Amino acid sequence: MAELHDLTALAQARAIRAGDLSPVELTEHYLDRIERLDDTVGAFLTRTPEIAREQAAEAERTATAARREDRPLPPLHGVPVPVKDLNQVAGVRCTMGSLALDDRTAPVDDHVVTLLRAAGTVLLGKTNTPEFGLPCYTENRLGPPARTPWDLDRSAGGSSGGAGAAVAAGLAPLAHASDGGGSIRIPAAACGLFGLKPSRGRVSPGPVLRDVTGLSTSGPLARTVADAAALLDVLAGPMPGDTFTAPALPPGETFSAYVGRDPGRLRIGVLTGAPMPGAEVHEECRRAVADTAALLSGLGHHVEEVSLPTDDALPAHFSRIWSVTAANRPVPPGREELLMPLTRHLRDRGAAVSGPEFAASLYALQQVGQTVADVLMPPGGYDLLLSPTTAMPPPKIGELRNDGDPEAEFAAISAYTPFTALYNTTGQPAVSLPLHQTPEGLPVGVMLAGRYGEEAGLIAVSAQLESARPWAGRKPAIW
């Protein structure tokens, strides 16, 4: 017999609207699972059961009144959605994954949290993240590492590893996540989920701690394309003070409306090599791309190999910008010694970067955006680009971490994720789809990227692939 966490987020919301399911019952179900299983998978840094129960009770009252008055509710009303601990929830601890901030309480809501509240969702807690979201694994000094539920000896990825572990283990139906170099798509690949990094400016980063580089954005991690599209509908839209704003959908359209819509016959370029010079790609990741290319071709799309120009200096430019970002994270006086070695290493490097050097690296990344836009430019260009999400299946816990040699650690991190940061650089939307598994049952993601501002088309073709080769029925043993 199916349990509540077997239902998709949208199915839960439909049952709440119909009066067949109480948000209170649903929230208690997830709180119980978190109590029993979270220490195993390391999904949460801070649990908020009191807030969850209050919000669930309010959602129940609102749903009852809406049925009585025959008025609609938001599509995810009453559904639990945890928030990554890089984002602020007023009155709730916000550590940003750092022991140096272990007692910090957020003074305000980030805009994404304001929108989640308005949508009637329920906060189960703040999900696990590495310190300041810097590496692509989720291990810190605050709690247990985030583990993929498919193999508890392996990483859930990062930096949204806690969000990925929560959804993949059935501790939440879907989750807020964020992505500055692959941090939505990497956990999606490691945890067998669908993850969507929106276009630059699609989701507001405000009102505080904005990423002035434009690399980072919030987005959804979910078990299905439809659930992710529904959460993107909640999060998307400009807010006062935004620096970047993505093109709006046509009036009356939603991202959810593109689930099940015919994407048409698309031209899809398959990246034959990683944008990072010298990167090696695991055989299973190559096989995942080849299988997906064949599936897309069978669905009627035109698929062909394509290569992008490589720039040996690009990793250095990205690393320089990443280091400056690390140096700008707020650390209370006298607490620097509590930071992890990689964080201290990056902050020291970032502090030594001059203004002209920082500007030169930003210009270099903008030029990459132009180069990729030229490849995608119609007519004759590609609608989508296909590649592996990561260069290898989920690594073992601790495999990428190297406290004794942070520079070697950063090199290992880059080698694991040579594909994802390209689309943070260009600002394009990109998704990771769980279309492949290794013979041992480990999930392997494939990535599709679209033209800037065209998440709708990505959602349509992702849903087409999901329909052709469903994945949501696959569940790890901990489920």
Coordinates of C-alpha atoms in Angstrom, one line a residue:
M1 CA 0.0 0.0 0.0
A2 CA 1.4 3.4 -1.0
E3 CA 2.5 5.8 1.7
L4 CA 2.2 9.6 1.7
H5 CA 5.8 10.1 0.6
D6 CA 5.2 7.8 -2.4
L7 CA 2.9 10.6 -3.8
T8 CA 4.4 13.3 -6.0
A9 CA 4.2 16.8 -4.6
L10 CA 1.5 17.7 -7.1
A11 CA -0.5 14.6 -6.1
Q12 CA -0.2 15.7 -2.4
A13 CA -1.4 19.2 -3.3
R14 CA -4.4 17.8 -5.3
A15 CA -5.4 15.6 -2.3
I16 CA -5.2 18.6 0.0
R17 CA -7.3 20.8 -2.3
A18 CA -9.9 18.0 -2.5
G19 CA -10.0 17.5 1.3
D20 CA -8.6 14.0 1.1
L21 CA -5.4 14.9 2.8
S22 CA -4.6 17.2 5.7
P23 CA -1.4 19.4 5.5
V24 CA -1.1 18.6 9.2
E25 CA -1.1 14.8 8.5
L26 CA 1.3 15.2 5.6
T27 CA 3.7 17.4 7.7
E28 CA 3.7 14.9 10.6
H29 CA 4.5 12.1 8.2
Y30 CA 7.6 13.9 7.0
L31 CA 8.6 15.0 10.5
D32 CA 8.5 11.4 11.6
R33 CA 10.6 10.3 8.7
I34 CA 13.1 13.0 9.3
E35 CA 13.4 12.0 13.0
R36 CA 14.0 8.4 12.0
L37 CA 16.2 8.7 8.9
D38 CA 17.9 12.1 8.8
D39 CA 21.0 11.1 10.9
T40 CA 21.6 8.4 8.3
V41 CA 21.5 10.6 5.2
G42 CA 22.5 14.0 6.6
A43 CA 19.8 16.0 4.9
F44 CA 19.2 18.8 7.4
L45 CA 21.4 21.2 9.4
T46 CA 18.4 22.7 11.2
R47 CA 15.0 21.1 11.7
T48 CA 12.0 23.4 12.3
P49 CA 9.2 21.2 13.6
E50 CA 7.4 24.0 15.5
I51 CA 7.3 26.2 12.4
A52 CA 6.2 23.3 10.2
R53 CA 3.3 22.5 12.5
E54 CA 2.2 26.1 12.7
Q55 CA 2.4 26.5 8.9
A56 CA 0.6 23.2 8.3
A57 CA -2.2 24.2 10.6
E58 CA -2.6 27.5 8.8
A59 CA -2.5 25.7 5.5
E60 CA -5.3 23.4 6.7
R61 CA -7.5 26.3 7.8
T62 CA -6.9 28.1 4.5
A63 CA -7.7 24.9 2.5
T64 CA -10.9 24.3 4.4
A65 CA -12.0 27.9 3.8
A66 CA -11.1 27.7 0.1
R67 CA -13.3 24.5 -0.4
R68 CA -16.1 26.2 1.5
E69 CA -15.9 29.3 -0.6
D70 CA -15.1 27.5 -3.9
R71 CA -11.9 29.4 -4.6
P72 CA -8.6 28.1 -5.9
L73 CA -5.4 27.5 -4.0
P74 CA -1.8 27.8 -5.1
P75 CA -0.6 24.6 -6.9
L76 CA 1.7 23.5 -4.0
H77 CA -0.4 24.7 -1.1
G78 CA 0.2 22.6 2.1
V79 CA 3.2 20.8 0.6
P80 CA 6.4 20.7 2.6
V81 CA 9.4 22.4 0.9
P82 CA 12.7 22.7 2.9
V83 CA 15.1 25.6 2.2
K84 CA 18.8 25.2 1.6
D85 CA 20.9 26.7 4.5
L86 CA 22.6 29.2 2.3
N87 CA 19.3 31.1 2.2
Q88 CA 17.8 33.1 5.0
V89 CA 14.5 32.4 6.8
A90 CA 13.7 35.1 9.4
G91 CA 14.1 33.9 12.9
V92 CA 15.7 30.6 11.9
R93 CA 19.4 29.6 12.3
C94 CA 21.3 30.2 9.1
T95 CA 24.8 28.7 9.2
M96 CA 25.7 28.7 5.5
G97 CA 27.3 25.3 6.4
S98 CA 30.0 26.9 8.6
L99 CA 30.9 26.3 12.2
A100 CA 31.9 29.9 12.3
L101 CA 28.2 30.9 11.9
D102 CA 26.7 28.1 14.0
D103 CA 24.8 30.5 16.2
R104 CA 23.7 33.0 13.6
T105 CA 19.9 33.7 13.2
A106 CA 18.6 35.2 10.0
P107 CA 17.1 38.7 10.4
V108 CA 15.0 38.6 7.3
D109 CA 13.5 36.3 4.7
D110 CA 15.2 35.9 1.3
H111 CA 12.8 36.6 -1.5
V112 CA 12.6 32.9 -2.3
V113 CA 11.3 32.3 1.2
T114 CA 8.8 35.1 0.9
L115 CA 7.5 33.4 -2.3
L116 CA 7.4 30.0 -0.6
R117 CA 5.3 31.4 2.3
A118 CA 2.9 33.1 -0.2
A119 CA 2.5 29.7 -2.0
G120 CA 1.4 28.1 1.3
T121 CA 4.3 25.6 1.5
V122 CA 5.5 24.2 4.8
L123 CA 9.1 24.6 6.1
L124 CA 10.5 21.3 7.5
G125 CA 14.0 22.8 8.0
K126 CA 17.2 24.1 6.5
T127 CA 19.0 21.5 4.4
N128 CA 22.7 20.6 4.6
T129 CA 25.3 22.4 2.6
P130 CA 29.1 22.6 2.6
E131 CA 30.7 25.7 4.0
F132 CA 29.5 28.7 2.0
G133 CA 28.4 26.3 -0.8
L134 CA 32.0 26.3 -2.1
P135 CA 32.7 22.6 -2.9
C136 CA 30.6 20.1 -4.8
Y137 CA 30.3 17.6 -1.9
T138 CA 28.4 18.2 1.3
E139 CA 30.7 17.7 4.3
N140 CA 31.2 20.3 7.0
R141 CA 31.9 20.6 10.7
L142 CA 28.3 21.0 11.8
G143 CA 26.8 17.6 11.3
P144 CA 27.0 14.3 9.3
P145 CA 27.8 14.4 5.6
A146 CA 24.9 14.3 3.1
R147 CA 24.9 10.8 1.6
T148 CA 23.1 9.6 -1.5
P149 CA 20.4 7.2 -0.4
W150 CA 21.4 4.9 -3.3
D151 CA 24.7 4.1 -1.5
L152 CA 25.3 5.5 2.0
D153 CA 29.0 5.3 1.6
R154 CA 28.8 7.8 -1.2
S155 CA 28.3 11.6 -1.4
A156 CA 24.9 13.2 -2.2
G157 CA 26.9 15.8 -4.1
G158 CA 26.9 19.5 -3.4
S159 CA 26.4 22.1 -2.6
S160 CA 22.7 21.3 -2.4
G161 CA 23.5 17.8 -1.1
G162 CA 21.2 18.0 1.8
A163 CA 18.3 19.0 -0.5
G164 CA 19.1 16.1 -2.8
A165 CA 19.4 13.6 0.1
A166 CA 16.1 14.8 1.6
V167 CA 14.1 14.3 -1.6
A168 CA 15.8 11.1 -2.7
A169 CA 15.2 9.5 0.8
G170 CA 11.6 10.6 1.0
L171 CA 12.2 13.2 3.7
A172 CA 10.6 15.9 1.6
P173 CA 8.5 15.7 -1.6
L174 CA 10.7 18.3 -3.3
A175 CA 13.2 21.0 -2.2
H176 CA 14.6 24.5 -2.8
A177 CA 18.2 24.4 -3.9
S178 CA 20.8 26.7 -5.4
D179 CA 23.5 26.5 -8.0
G180 CA 26.6 28.6 -8.5
G181 CA 28.8 26.0 -10.3
G182 CA 26.5 23.0 -10.6
S183 CA 25.1 22.8 -7.1
I184 CA 21.5 21.8 -8.2
R185 CA 22.5 19.5 -11.0
I186 CA 25.4 17.7 -9.2
P187 CA 23.1 16.5 -6.3
A188 CA 20.4 15.6 -8.9
A189 CA 22.9 13.4 -10.7
A190 CA 24.2 11.8 -7.4
C191 CA 20.7 11.2 -5.9
G192 CA 18.7 10.1 -9.0
L193 CA 16.6 13.3 -9.2
F194 CA 15.5 15.9 -11.7
G195 CA 17.3 19.2 -11.0
L196 CA 16.8 22.5 -12.9
K197 CA 19.1 25.5 -12.8
P198 CA 17.1 28.4 -14.2
S199 CA 18.4 31.2 -16.4
R200 CA 20.3 34.1 -14.8
G201 CA 17.7 36.5 -13.4
R202 CA 14.8 34.1 -13.5
V203 CA 14.7 33.8 -9.7
S204 CA 15.5 36.8 -7.5
P205 CA 18.7 36.4 -5.3
G206 CA 17.7 39.3 -2.9
P207 CA 17.3 41.1 -0.7
V208 CA 20.7 40.5 0.9
L209 CA 24.0 38.7 0.1
R210 CA 23.5 38.9 -3.6
D211 CA 26.0 37.2 -6.0
V212 CA 27.3 40.2 -7.9
T213 CA 29.0 37.8 -10.4
G214 CA 25.6 36.4 -11.7
L215 CA 26.8 32.8 -11.3
S216 CA 24.4 31.7 -8.7
T217 CA 20.6 31.1 -8.7
S218 CA 17.9 29.2 -6.8
G219 CA 15.9 26.4 -8.4
P220 CA 14.1 23.1 -7.7
L221 CA 15.2 19.6 -6.9
A222 CA 12.4 17.1 -7.4
R223 CA 11.5 13.5 -8.3
T224 CA 9.5 14.5 -11.4
V225 CA 9.6 17.2 -14.1
A226 CA 6.1 18.3 -13.2
D227 CA 7.0 18.9 -9.5
A228 CA 10.1 20.8 -10.5
A229 CA 8.1 23.0 -12.9
A230 CA 5.5 23.7 -10.3
L231 CA 8.2 24.9 -7.8
L232 CA 9.9 27.0 -10.5
D233 CA 6.5 28.7 -11.0
V234 CA 6.6 29.6 -7.3
L235 CA 10.2 30.9 -7.3
A236 CA 10.3 32.7 -10.7
G237 CA 9.8 36.4 -11.2
P238 CA 11.5 39.7 -10.7
M239 CA 11.7 41.4 -7.4
P240 CA 12.6 45.1 -6.6
G241 CA 16.3 45.7 -6.7
D242 CA 17.2 42.7 -9.0
T243 CA 20.3 43.3 -11.1
F244 CA 19.4 40.6 -13.7
T245 CA 15.9 39.8 -15.1
A246 CA 15.2 36.9 -17.4
P247 CA 12.7 37.2 -20.3
A248 CA 9.1 36.7 -19.0
L249 CA 6.9 33.9 -20.2
P250 CA 4.0 34.9 -22.6
P251 CA 1.0 36.3 -20.7
G252 CA -1.0 33.6 -19.0
E253 CA 1.7 30.9 -19.4
T254 CA 3.3 28.9 -16.6
F255 CA 6.3 26.6 -16.6
S256 CA 3.9 23.8 -15.5
A257 CA 1.9 24.2 -18.7
Y258 CA 4.9 23.0 -20.7
V259 CA 4.9 19.6 -19.1
G260 CA 3.4 17.3 -21.7
R261 CA 3.5 19.9 -24.4
D262 CA 5.1 18.8 -27.7
P263 CA 8.6 20.3 -27.8
G264 CA 8.7 20.0 -31.6
R265 CA 11.7 18.5 -33.5
L266 CA 14.8 19.9 -32.0
R267 CA 18.4 20.3 -33.1
I268 CA 20.6 18.9 -30.3
G269 CA 24.3 19.1 -30.1
V270 CA 26.2 16.4 -28.1
L271 CA 29.3 17.7 -26.5
T272 CA 32.1 15.4 -27.4
G273 CA 34.5 16.7 -24.7
A274 CA 34.4 18.6 -21.5
P275 CA 34.8 22.4 -21.7
M276 CA 37.7 22.0 -19.2
P277 CA 40.9 21.0 -20.9
G278 CA 42.3 17.6 -19.9
A279 CA 39.1 16.4 -18.1
E280 CA 38.5 12.6 -18.1
V281 CA 35.0 11.2 -18.3
H282 CA 34.0 7.9 -16.7
E283 CA 32.7 5.2 -19.1
E284 CA 29.3 5.1 -17.4
C285 CA 28.8 8.9 -17.9
R286 CA 29.7 8.5 -21.6
R287 CA 27.3 5.6 -21.9
A288 CA 24.6 7.7 -20.3
V289 CA 25.0 10.4 -22.9
A290 CA 25.1 7.9 -25.8
D291 CA 21.9 6.2 -24.6
T292 CA 20.2 9.6 -24.1
A293 CA 21.3 10.7 -27.6
A294 CA 19.8 7.6 -29.1
L295 CA 16.6 8.1 -27.1
L296 CA 16.3 11.7 -28.3
S297 CA 16.9 10.6 -31.9
G298 CA 14.2 7.9 -31.5
L299 CA 11.8 10.6 -30.4
G300 CA 12.4 12.4 -33.7
H301 CA 15.0 15.0 -32.7
H302 CA 18.1 15.7 -34.9
V303 CA 21.1 14.8 -32.8
E304 CA 24.8 15.3 -33.8
E305 CA 28.1 15.7 -32.1
V306 CA 29.4 19.2 -31.5
S307 CA 32.5 20.7 -29.9
L308 CA 33.0 24.0 -28.2
P309 CA 36.2 26.0 -28.3
T310 CA 38.3 25.4 -25.2
D311 CA 40.3 28.0 -23.4
D312 CA 43.1 26.8 -21.2
A313 CA 42.8 30.0 -19.1
L314 CA 39.1 29.6 -18.4
P315 CA 39.4 27.4 -15.2
A316 CA 41.8 30.0 -13.8
H317 CA 39.3 32.8 -14.4
F318 CA 36.5 30.9 -12.8
S319 CA 38.7 29.9 -9.9
R320 CA 39.6 33.6 -9.4
I321 CA 36.0 34.7 -9.3
W322 CA 35.1 31.8 -7.0
S323 CA 37.9 32.8 -4.6
V324 CA 36.7 36.4 -4.5
T325 CA 33.2 35.2 -3.7
A326 CA 34.6 33.1 -0.8
A327 CA 36.5 36.1 0.5
N328 CA 33.3 38.1 0.6
R329 CA 31.3 35.7 2.8
P330 CA 30.6 37.2 6.2
V331 CA 32.7 35.7 9.0
P332 CA 32.5 37.2 12.5
P333 CA 35.7 38.6 13.9
G334 CA 37.9 36.0 15.7
R335 CA 36.2 33.0 14.0
E336 CA 38.3 32.5 10.9
E337 CA 40.1 29.6 12.6
L338 CA 36.8 27.7 12.6
L339 CA 36.7 27.7 8.8
M340 CA 37.6 24.6 6.8
P341 CA 41.0 24.5 5.1
L342 CA 39.5 24.8 1.6
T343 CA 37.5 27.9 2.6
R344 CA 40.5 29.5 4.2
H345 CA 42.6 28.7 1.1
L346 CA 40.0 30.3 -1.2
R347 CA 39.5 33.3 1.0
D348 CA 43.3 34.0 1.1
R349 CA 43.5 33.7 -2.7
G350 CA 40.4 35.9 -3.2
A351 CA 41.8 38.6 -0.8
A352 CA 44.9 38.9 -3.0
V353 CA 43.0 39.5 -6.3
S354 CA 43.2 43.0 -7.5
G355 CA 40.2 44.9 -8.9
P356 CA 41.5 44.8 -12.5
E357 CA 42.2 41.1 -12.2
F358 CA 38.7 40.5 -11.0
A359 CA 37.2 42.6 -13.8
A360 CA 39.4 40.7 -16.4
S361 CA 38.0 37.4 -15.2
L362 CA 34.5 38.6 -15.4
Y363 CA 35.1 39.8 -18.9
A364 CA 36.5 36.4 -19.8
L365 CA 33.4 34.6 -18.5
Q366 CA 31.2 37.0 -20.4
Q367 CA 33.0 36.2 -23.6
V368 CA 32.3 32.5 -23.0
G369 CA 28.6 33.4 -22.9
Q370 CA 28.9 35.0 -26.3
T371 CA 30.8 32.0 -27.7
V372 CA 28.1 29.6 -26.6
A373 CA 25.3 31.9 -27.7
D374 CA 26.8 32.0 -31.2
V375 CA 26.7 28.1 -31.3
L376 CA 23.1 28.2 -30.3
M377 CA 22.0 31.1 -32.5
P378 CA 19.2 30.3 -34.9
P379 CA 18.9 29.7 -37.8
G380 CA 21.2 26.7 -38.1
G381 CA 22.2 26.7 -34.4
Y382 CA 21.3 24.1 -31.8
D383 CA 18.2 24.2 -29.6
L384 CA 19.8 22.2 -26.8
L385 CA 23.3 20.9 -25.8
L386 CA 23.6 17.4 -24.3
S387 CA 26.5 16.3 -22.0
P388 CA 27.2 14.3 -18.8
T389 CA 26.2 16.2 -15.7
T390 CA 29.3 15.0 -13.8
A391 CA 32.5 13.3 -15.0
M392 CA 32.0 10.2 -12.8
P393 CA 29.3 8.5 -10.7
P394 CA 28.9 9.7 -7.0
P395 CA 32.2 9.6 -5.2
K396 CA 32.8 8.0 -1.8
I397 CA 32.4 10.2 1.3
G398 CA 35.7 12.0 1.8
E399 CA 37.1 11.1 -1.6
L400 CA 37.2 14.7 -2.9
R401 CA 38.1 16.3 0.4
N402 CA 41.7 17.0 1.1
D403 CA 42.3 19.1 4.2
G404 CA 46.0 18.8 3.9
D405 CA 46.2 20.2 0.4
P406 CA 43.3 22.5 -0.4
E407 CA 44.7 23.3 -3.9
A408 CA 44.7 19.6 -4.8
E409 CA 41.1 19.4 -3.4
F410 CA 40.0 22.2 -5.7
A411 CA 41.5 20.5 -8.6
A412 CA 39.7 17.2 -7.7
I413 CA 36.4 19.1 -7.4
S414 CA 36.9 20.6 -10.8
A415 CA 37.7 17.3 -12.4
Y416 CA 34.5 15.8 -11.0
T417 CA 32.4 18.6 -12.4
P418 CA 33.9 19.9 -15.6
F419 CA 30.6 20.4 -17.4
T420 CA 28.3 22.2 -15.0
A421 CA 30.0 25.5 -14.4
L422 CA 29.8 26.4 -18.1
Y423 CA 26.1 27.3 -17.8
N424 CA 26.6 29.3 -14.6
T425 CA 29.1 31.3 -16.7
T426 CA 26.7 31.8 -19.6
G427 CA 23.6 32.2 -17.5
Q428 CA 21.8 29.5 -19.6
P429 CA 19.2 27.2 -18.0
A430 CA 20.2 23.6 -17.6
V431 CA 18.8 20.4 -16.2
S432 CA 20.1 17.1 -14.9
L433 CA 17.9 14.1 -15.7
P434 CA 18.3 10.7 -13.9
L435 CA 18.1 8.6 -17.1
H436 CA 20.9 6.1 -16.3
Q437 CA 22.2 3.8 -13.6
T438 CA 25.5 1.9 -13.3
P439 CA 25.4 -1.9 -13.1
E440 CA 25.7 -1.5 -9.4
G441 CA 22.6 0.7 -9.3
L442 CA 24.2 4.1 -8.8
P443 CA 22.5 7.0 -10.5
V444 CA 24.2 8.9 -13.3
G445 CA 22.8 12.1 -14.6
V446 CA 22.8 13.6 -18.1
M447 CA 22.6 17.3 -18.6
L448 CA 20.6 19.4 -21.2
A449 CA 21.1 23.1 -21.6
G450 CA 18.9 25.5 -23.5
R451 CA 19.2 29.0 -24.8
Y452 CA 19.1 31.8 -22.3
G453 CA 15.6 32.4 -21.0
E454 CA 14.1 29.2 -22.6
E455 CA 13.4 27.0 -19.5
A456 CA 10.0 26.2 -21.0
G457 CA 11.5 24.3 -23.9
L458 CA 13.8 22.4 -21.5
I459 CA 10.9 21.4 -19.4
A460 CA 8.9 20.2 -22.4
V461 CA 11.7 17.9 -23.7
S462 CA 12.6 16.8 -20.2
A463 CA 9.0 15.7 -19.7
Q464 CA 9.1 13.9 -23.1
L465 CA 12.1 12.0 -22.0
E466 CA 10.6 11.2 -18.6
S467 CA 7.5 9.8 -20.4
A468 CA 9.6 7.7 -22.7
R469 CA 11.8 6.3 -19.9
P470 CA 10.1 6.9 -16.5
W471 CA 12.4 7.2 -13.5
A472 CA 10.3 8.2 -10.5
G473 CA 9.4 4.5 -9.7
R474 CA 13.0 3.7 -8.9
K475 CA 13.5 4.1 -5.2
P476 CA 16.5 3.4 -2.9
A477 CA 16.3 0.8 -0.2
I478 CA 16.0 3.5 2.6
W479 CA 12.7 4.6 1.0

